[in-house]
Amino acid sequence: MNSPSIAFLLPSFNSQRIGQRQEFLDNLNKYVKGQSLVILDSLEDEGKWPNLTIVKFSHRGHFGDSFRTGLSAALNFGAEKIVTFENYSAENAAWFVDYINGGNLIESGKRTFREMVATELSNMVSFGNSYNNFSFNRILTREAATLLVDTKLNRKSFMVESINMLNAHGIYTTEIIKREYGNKREKIDLGEIAESIIKSFNKTSINFSIISSLSYLINISMVYMSLSLGFFYPLAVLLGGEISGFSNFIVNEKINFGNKGFLSSAYRFGKFNAFILGVVGFDIFIISFISRYLITLGRADFAMVSTVSIVFVSAVSLFLTNKLVWNNGSHRRIFVE
């Protein structure tokens, strides 16, 4: 590890047992080459660890406040890299050693079901690409820390908020996903999940929601207008899907996301249109199935089921287009054994 300007940020460190704290710092001192900062909120005997310069800050009740205070201290002392930890076990003290010369990095492992749902919903509303938003094992560059220090950090939701904020500003992150990963992690409660998803909304996702809602209305209107003109149902659905999809793509691509260049837009439109055709085909199949096997449905019920099917398959396509068409590619995932 060549860089001397590394800070280890240890909020809530004083909640650990004395023996565990000292063992953790012993390992940090062992793996650090050159002088590094340790920013924590407990009183330790600095003389025990010659490679570590310990900087203490006042512990606050709110985790987010402690985290911001620590980030600010690291920046003030000139740190170029800031390392955080999922837990303060002796084994986890060395997680960063193989990655310290890279950029912004996250080490994560297999997700729990709650983490999976929360991460994917957050990705969908923020156009992110994270595998596990909830890992605390991170390396932050000075550029990233400067951006994050002014945000309203919260506990687990900070992890989601930080990835989305970095990606929105074009700051790249890499996620190393390991099959086996550390100790059993703290269970995430539903409140933290809801907060994480809500905080994932940004201006782009709000605009996208509005544009997509208008596209749904165009789609449904075109389908029923075509049917009233006597169009064959599959043709009506295809026409509605193509017109609404094309308008959705143009407005999002050029106005909401501000993407420039004909070839790159044409490539994205090709992928987008493939999804649209897939959605149309699935919708035709659903309606054909309903009309064949549920012939007792009246006109009003058939219209309701048709509308619900369009909205459902559109929601599925929204997930796919977010992930594979308009994802900005700022977050890279690497799976390792």
Short mmCIF file of N, CA, C and O in Angstrom, two decimals, residues 199-290:
data_model
loop_
_atom_site.label_atom_id
_atom_site.label_comp_id
_atom_site.label_asym_id
_atom_site.label_seq_id
_atom_site.Cartn_x
_atom_site.Cartn_y
_atom_site.Cartn_z
N LYS A 199 -35.38 7.83 -0.98
CA LYS A 199 -34.24 8.72 -1.23
C LYS A 199 -33.57 8.46 -2.57
O LYS A 199 -32.72 9.24 -3.00
N SER A 200 -33.94 7.37 -3.21
CA SER A 200 -33.36 7.08 -4.52
C SER A 200 -33.98 7.92 -5.63
O SER A 200 -33.41 8.06 -6.71
N PHE A 201 -35.17 8.48 -5.37
CA PHE A 201 -35.80 9.33 -6.38
C PHE A 201 -34.97 10.59 -6.58
O PHE A 201 -34.48 11.20 -5.63
N ASN A 202 -34.81 10.97 -7.83
CA ASN A 202 -34.12 12.21 -8.15
C ASN A 202 -34.87 12.92 -9.28
O ASN A 202 -35.92 12.45 -9.72
N LYS A 203 -34.35 14.02 -9.73
CA LYS A 203 -35.03 14.80 -10.76
C LYS A 203 -35.25 13.97 -12.02
O LYS A 203 -36.32 14.02 -12.65
N THR A 204 -34.24 13.21 -12.41
CA THR A 204 -34.35 12.38 -13.61
C THR A 204 -35.45 11.35 -13.48
O THR A 204 -36.25 11.15 -14.40
N SER A 205 -35.51 10.67 -12.33
CA SER A 205 -36.52 9.62 -12.16
C SER A 205 -37.92 10.20 -12.06
O SER A 205 -38.88 9.58 -12.53
N ILE A 206 -38.05 11.39 -11.47
CA ILE A 206 -39.37 12.02 -11.41
C ILE A 206 -39.83 12.41 -12.81
O ILE A 206 -40.98 12.16 -13.19
N ASN A 207 -38.93 13.01 -13.58
CA ASN A 207 -39.28 13.35 -14.97
C ASN A 207 -39.63 12.10 -15.77
O ASN A 207 -40.56 12.11 -16.57
N PHE A 208 -38.86 11.04 -15.54
CA PHE A 208 -39.11 9.80 -16.26
C PHE A 208 -40.50 9.26 -15.92
O PHE A 208 -41.21 8.75 -16.80
N SER A 209 -40.89 9.35 -14.64
CA SER A 209 -42.20 8.86 -14.22
C SER A 209 -43.32 9.64 -14.91
O SER A 209 -44.32 9.06 -15.36
N ILE A 210 -43.14 10.95 -14.99
CA ILE A 210 -44.16 11.78 -15.64
C ILE A 210 -44.26 11.44 -17.13
O ILE A 210 -45.35 11.26 -17.67
N ILE A 211 -43.10 11.34 -17.79
CA ILE A 211 -43.09 11.03 -19.22
C ILE A 211 -43.69 9.63 -19.47
O ILE A 211 -44.47 9.44 -20.41
N SER A 212 -43.34 8.67 -18.63
CA SER A 212 -43.86 7.33 -18.80
C SER A 212 -45.37 7.27 -18.57
O SER A 212 -46.08 6.56 -19.28
N SER A 213 -45.85 8.04 -17.59
CA SER A 213 -47.30 8.08 -17.34
C SER A 213 -48.04 8.63 -18.55
O SER A 213 -49.08 8.10 -18.95
N LEU A 214 -47.48 9.67 -19.15
CA LEU A 214 -48.10 10.22 -20.36
C LEU A 214 -48.05 9.20 -21.50
O LEU A 214 -48.99 9.10 -22.30
N SER A 215 -46.95 8.43 -21.56
CA SER A 215 -46.84 7.40 -22.59
C SER A 215 -47.89 6.31 -22.41
O SER A 215 -48.45 5.81 -23.38
N TYR A 216 -48.15 5.95 -21.15
CA TYR A 216 -49.19 4.96 -20.89
C TYR A 216 -50.54 5.45 -21.40
O TYR A 216 -51.32 4.71 -22.00
N LEU A 217 -50.82 6.74 -21.13
CA LEU A 217 -52.09 7.32 -21.59
C LEU A 217 -52.16 7.31 -23.12
O LEU A 217 -53.20 7.00 -23.71
N ILE A 218 -51.04 7.65 -23.76
CA ILE A 218 -50.99 7.63 -25.23
C ILE A 218 -51.22 6.21 -25.73
O ILE A 218 -51.97 5.97 -26.68
N ASN A 219 -50.56 5.25 -25.08
CA ASN A 219 -50.69 3.86 -25.48
C ASN A 219 -52.15 3.39 -25.40
O ASN A 219 -52.70 2.86 -26.37
N ILE A 220 -52.75 3.61 -24.26
CA ILE A 220 -54.13 3.16 -24.06
C ILE A 220 -55.07 3.88 -25.02
O ILE A 220 -55.97 3.28 -25.63
N SER A 221 -54.85 5.19 -25.19
CA SER A 221 -55.72 5.97 -26.09
C SER A 221 -55.60 5.47 -27.52
O SER A 221 -56.62 5.34 -28.24
N MET A 222 -54.36 5.19 -27.96
CA MET A 222 -54.16 4.72 -29.33
C MET A 222 -54.79 3.34 -29.54
O MET A 222 -55.36 3.06 -30.60
N VAL A 223 -54.71 2.48 -28.52
CA VAL A 223 -55.30 1.15 -28.64
C VAL A 223 -56.81 1.25 -28.82
O VAL A 223 -57.40 0.66 -29.75
N TYR A 224 -57.45 2.03 -27.95
CA TYR A 224 -58.92 2.12 -28.04
C TYR A 224 -59.37 2.92 -29.26
O TYR A 224 -60.42 2.63 -29.85
N MET A 225 -58.58 3.89 -29.68
CA MET A 225 -58.92 4.63 -30.90
C MET A 225 -58.82 3.72 -32.11
O MET A 225 -59.69 3.73 -32.99
N SER A 226 -57.76 2.89 -32.14
CA SER A 226 -57.60 1.97 -33.26
C SER A 226 -58.71 0.93 -33.27
O SER A 226 -59.23 0.56 -34.34
N LEU A 227 -59.09 0.44 -32.11
CA LEU A 227 -60.17 -0.54 -32.04
C LEU A 227 -61.49 0.07 -32.51
O LEU A 227 -62.28 -0.59 -33.20
N SER A 228 -61.73 1.34 -32.15
CA SER A 228 -62.97 1.99 -32.57
C SER A 228 -63.02 2.21 -34.08
O SER A 228 -64.10 2.31 -34.66
N LEU A 229 -61.84 2.27 -34.71
CA LEU A 229 -61.77 2.43 -36.16
C LEU A 229 -61.82 1.08 -36.88
O LEU A 229 -61.72 1.02 -38.11
N GLY A 230 -61.93 -0.01 -36.10
CA GLY A 230 -62.07 -1.33 -36.69
C GLY A 230 -60.78 -2.08 -36.90
O GLY A 230 -60.75 -3.08 -37.62
N PHE A 231 -59.68 -1.61 -36.31
CA PHE A 231 -58.40 -2.30 -36.45
C PHE A 231 -58.45 -3.65 -35.76
O PHE A 231 -59.08 -3.81 -34.71
N PHE A 232 -57.76 -4.63 -36.32
CA PHE A 232 -57.59 -5.93 -35.69
C PHE A 232 -56.83 -5.72 -34.39
O PHE A 232 -55.86 -4.94 -34.33
N TYR A 233 -57.23 -6.42 -33.29
CA TYR A 233 -56.68 -6.12 -31.97
C TYR A 233 -55.15 -6.16 -31.92
O TYR A 233 -54.52 -5.22 -31.40
N PRO A 234 -54.49 -7.22 -32.40
CA PRO A 234 -53.02 -7.22 -32.34
C PRO A 234 -52.40 -6.01 -33.04
O PRO A 234 -51.41 -5.44 -32.57
N LEU A 235 -52.99 -5.58 -34.16
CA LEU A 235 -52.47 -4.42 -34.86
C LEU A 235 -52.68 -3.15 -34.04
O LEU A 235 -51.80 -2.27 -34.02
N ALA A 236 -53.83 -3.06 -33.37
CA ALA A 236 -54.10 -1.89 -32.52
C ALA A 236 -53.09 -1.80 -31.38
O ALA A 236 -52.58 -0.71 -31.07
N VAL A 237 -52.80 -2.93 -30.74
CA VAL A 237 -51.83 -2.96 -29.64
C VAL A 237 -50.44 -2.61 -30.14
O VAL A 237 -49.69 -1.85 -29.51
N LEU A 238 -50.06 -3.16 -31.30
CA LEU A 238 -48.75 -2.87 -31.89
C LEU A 238 -48.62 -1.39 -32.22
O LEU A 238 -47.61 -0.76 -31.91
N LEU A 239 -49.65 -0.81 -32.81
CA LEU A 239 -49.62 0.60 -33.18
C LEU A 239 -49.51 1.48 -31.93
O LEU A 239 -48.69 2.41 -31.88
N GLY A 240 -50.33 1.17 -30.91
CA GLY A 240 -50.27 1.95 -29.68
C GLY A 240 -48.92 1.85 -29.00
O GLY A 240 -48.37 2.86 -28.52
N GLY A 241 -48.37 0.64 -28.95
CA GLY A 241 -47.07 0.45 -28.31
C GLY A 241 -45.95 1.16 -29.02
O GLY A 241 -45.08 1.78 -28.39
N GLU A 242 -45.94 1.11 -30.35
CA GLU A 242 -44.87 1.75 -31.12
C GLU A 242 -44.93 3.27 -31.03
O GLU A 242 -43.91 3.93 -30.86
N ILE A 243 -46.14 3.83 -31.15
CA ILE A 243 -46.26 5.30 -31.09
C ILE A 243 -45.90 5.83 -29.72
O ILE A 243 -45.12 6.79 -29.57
N SER A 244 -46.46 5.20 -28.67
CA SER A 244 -46.16 5.67 -27.32
C SER A 244 -44.69 5.42 -26.97
O SER A 244 -44.04 6.25 -26.32
N GLY A 245 -44.15 4.27 -27.41
CA GLY A 245 -42.75 3.96 -27.12
C GLY A 245 -41.79 4.92 -27.80
O GLY A 245 -40.82 5.36 -27.20
N PHE A 246 -42.07 5.24 -29.05
CA PHE A 246 -41.19 6.15 -29.79
C PHE A 246 -41.19 7.54 -29.14
O PHE A 246 -40.13 8.15 -28.95
N SER A 247 -42.38 8.04 -28.79
CA SER A 247 -42.45 9.36 -28.14
C SER A 247 -41.77 9.33 -26.78
O SER A 247 -41.08 10.28 -26.40
N ASN A 248 -41.96 8.23 -26.03
CA ASN A 248 -41.31 8.09 -24.73
C ASN A 248 -39.80 8.13 -24.89
O ASN A 248 -39.10 8.84 -24.15
N PHE A 249 -39.28 7.39 -25.86
CA PHE A 249 -37.82 7.32 -26.04
C PHE A 249 -37.24 8.67 -26.41
O PHE A 249 -36.24 9.11 -25.83
N ILE A 250 -37.85 9.35 -27.37
CA ILE A 250 -37.30 10.63 -27.85
C ILE A 250 -37.24 11.66 -26.73
O ILE A 250 -36.22 12.33 -26.52
N VAL A 251 -38.34 11.78 -25.97
CA VAL A 251 -38.38 12.78 -24.89
C VAL A 251 -37.37 12.44 -23.79
O VAL A 251 -36.64 13.32 -23.31
N ASN A 252 -37.32 11.18 -23.40
CA ASN A 252 -36.36 10.80 -22.35
C ASN A 252 -34.92 10.89 -22.83
O ASN A 252 -34.05 11.42 -22.14
N GLU A 253 -34.66 10.37 -24.01
CA GLU A 253 -33.30 10.32 -24.52
C GLU A 253 -32.70 11.71 -24.71
O GLU A 253 -31.55 11.96 -24.29
N LYS A 254 -33.44 12.61 -25.31
CA LYS A 254 -32.88 13.91 -25.69
C LYS A 254 -33.13 15.02 -24.67
O LYS A 254 -32.36 15.98 -24.59
N ILE A 255 -34.20 14.91 -23.90
CA ILE A 255 -34.53 15.99 -22.96
C ILE A 255 -34.22 15.58 -21.53
O ILE A 255 -33.49 16.26 -20.81
N ASN A 256 -34.78 14.45 -21.10
CA ASN A 256 -34.61 14.05 -19.70
C ASN A 256 -33.17 13.63 -19.40
O ASN A 256 -32.56 14.10 -18.44
N PHE A 257 -32.60 12.74 -20.23
CA PHE A 257 -31.24 12.27 -19.99
C PHE A 257 -30.19 13.11 -20.71
O PHE A 257 -29.01 13.06 -20.39
N GLY A 258 -30.63 13.90 -21.69
CA GLY A 258 -29.71 14.79 -22.39
C GLY A 258 -28.63 14.08 -23.17
O GLY A 258 -27.52 14.60 -23.34
N ASN A 259 -28.91 12.88 -23.67
CA ASN A 259 -27.91 12.13 -24.44
C ASN A 259 -27.77 12.72 -25.84
O ASN A 259 -28.75 13.05 -26.49
N LYS A 260 -26.54 12.81 -26.30
CA LYS A 260 -26.26 13.37 -27.63
C LYS A 260 -25.62 12.31 -28.51
O LYS A 260 -25.05 11.34 -28.03
N GLY A 261 -25.71 12.55 -29.82
CA GLY A 261 -25.11 11.62 -30.76
C GLY A 261 -26.15 10.72 -31.38
O GLY A 261 -26.97 10.11 -30.68
N PHE A 262 -26.10 10.61 -32.71
CA PHE A 262 -27.11 9.83 -33.42
C PHE A 262 -26.90 8.33 -33.25
O PHE A 262 -27.84 7.58 -32.97
N LEU A 263 -25.65 7.86 -33.40
CA LEU A 263 -25.39 6.42 -33.38
C LEU A 263 -25.69 5.81 -32.01
O LEU A 263 -26.29 4.74 -31.92
N SER A 264 -25.24 6.50 -30.94
CA SER A 264 -25.49 5.96 -29.60
C SER A 264 -26.98 5.94 -29.30
O SER A 264 -27.50 4.99 -28.71
N SER A 265 -27.71 6.99 -29.74
CA SER A 265 -29.15 7.03 -29.53
C SER A 265 -29.85 5.96 -30.36
O SER A 265 -30.81 5.32 -29.89
N ALA A 266 -29.38 5.75 -31.59
CA ALA A 266 -29.97 4.72 -32.44
C ALA A 266 -29.78 3.33 -31.83
O ALA A 266 -30.69 2.49 -31.87
N TYR A 267 -28.61 3.09 -31.24
CA TYR A 267 -28.34 1.80 -30.60
C TYR A 267 -29.27 1.60 -29.41
O TYR A 267 -29.86 0.52 -29.25
N ARG A 268 -29.41 2.64 -28.58
CA ARG A 268 -30.32 2.53 -27.43
C ARG A 268 -31.76 2.36 -27.88
O ARG A 268 -32.53 1.61 -27.28
N PHE A 269 -32.14 3.05 -28.97
CA PHE A 269 -33.51 2.91 -29.45
C PHE A 269 -33.76 1.49 -29.96
O PHE A 269 -34.86 0.95 -29.80
N GLY A 270 -32.75 0.87 -30.58
CA GLY A 270 -32.90 -0.51 -31.02
C GLY A 270 -33.20 -1.43 -29.85
O GLY A 270 -34.12 -2.27 -29.92
N LYS A 271 -32.45 -1.27 -28.74
CA LYS A 271 -32.72 -2.08 -27.56
C LYS A 271 -34.08 -1.75 -26.97
O LYS A 271 -34.84 -2.65 -26.58
N PHE A 272 -34.39 -0.45 -26.92
CA PHE A 272 -35.66 -0.01 -26.36
C PHE A 272 -36.82 -0.57 -27.17
O PHE A 272 -37.81 -1.07 -26.61
N ASN A 273 -36.71 -0.52 -28.49
CA ASN A 273 -37.80 -1.00 -29.35
C ASN A 273 -37.97 -2.51 -29.25
O ASN A 273 -39.09 -3.03 -29.35
N ALA A 274 -36.86 -3.21 -29.01
CA ALA A 274 -36.97 -4.65 -28.80
C ALA A 274 -37.79 -4.96 -27.56
O ALA A 274 -38.63 -5.87 -27.55
N PHE A 275 -37.58 -4.16 -26.51
CA PHE A 275 -38.40 -4.32 -25.30
C PHE A 275 -39.86 -4.02 -25.59
O PHE A 275 -40.76 -4.71 -25.12
N ILE A 276 -40.09 -2.95 -26.36
CA ILE A 276 -41.47 -2.57 -26.68
C ILE A 276 -42.17 -3.70 -27.43
O ILE A 276 -43.32 -4.06 -27.11
N LEU A 277 -41.50 -4.28 -28.40
CA LEU A 277 -42.10 -5.38 -29.15
C LEU A 277 -42.35 -6.58 -28.25
O LEU A 277 -43.35 -7.29 -28.40
N GLY A 278 -41.44 -6.81 -27.31
CA GLY A 278 -41.64 -7.89 -26.36
C GLY A 278 -42.86 -7.65 -25.49
O GLY A 278 -43.66 -8.55 -25.23
N VAL A 279 -43.01 -6.40 -25.04
CA VAL A 279 -44.17 -6.02 -24.22
C VAL A 279 -45.46 -6.18 -25.02
O VAL A 279 -46.46 -6.72 -24.53
N VAL A 280 -45.43 -5.71 -26.27
CA VAL A 280 -46.62 -5.82 -27.13
C VAL A 280 -46.99 -7.28 -27.35
O VAL A 280 -48.17 -7.66 -27.25
N GLY A 281 -45.99 -8.11 -27.65
CA GLY A 281 -46.26 -9.53 -27.87
C GLY A 281 -46.86 -10.20 -26.64
O GLY A 281 -47.82 -10.98 -26.74
N PHE A 282 -46.31 -9.86 -25.48
CA PHE A 282 -46.83 -10.45 -24.24
C PHE A 282 -48.25 -9.97 -23.97
O PHE A 282 -49.11 -10.75 -23.54
N ASP A 283 -48.51 -8.69 -24.23
CA ASP A 283 -49.84 -8.15 -24.01
C ASP A 283 -50.86 -8.81 -24.94
O ASP A 283 -51.98 -9.14 -24.52
N ILE A 284 -50.48 -9.01 -26.19
CA ILE A 284 -51.39 -9.68 -27.14
C ILE A 284 -51.68 -11.10 -26.67
O ILE A 284 -52.82 -11.57 -26.72
N PHE A 285 -50.65 -11.77 -26.17
CA PHE A 285 -50.84 -13.13 -25.67
C PHE A 285 -51.82 -13.15 -24.49
O PHE A 285 -52.72 -14.00 -24.44
N ILE A 286 -51.63 -12.22 -23.54
CA ILE A 286 -52.50 -12.18 -22.36
C ILE A 286 -53.95 -11.94 -22.77
O ILE A 286 -54.87 -12.62 -22.31
N ILE A 287 -54.16 -10.95 -23.65
CA ILE A 287 -55.53 -10.63 -24.05
C ILE A 287 -56.14 -11.77 -24.85
O ILE A 287 -57.32 -12.10 -24.70
N SER A 288 -55.34 -12.41 -25.71
CA SER A 288 -55.85 -13.55 -26.47
C SER A 288 -56.26 -14.68 -25.54
O SER A 288 -57.29 -15.33 -25.73
N PHE A 289 -55.45 -14.91 -24.51
CA PHE A 289 -55.77 -15.94 -23.53
C PHE A 289 -57.07 -15.62 -22.80
O PHE A 289 -57.93 -16.48 -22.63
N ILE A 290 -57.20 -14.34 -22.39
CA ILE A 290 -58.40 -13.93 -21.66
C ILE A 290 -59.63 -14.07 -22.55
O ILE A 290 -60.68 -14.57 -22.13
#
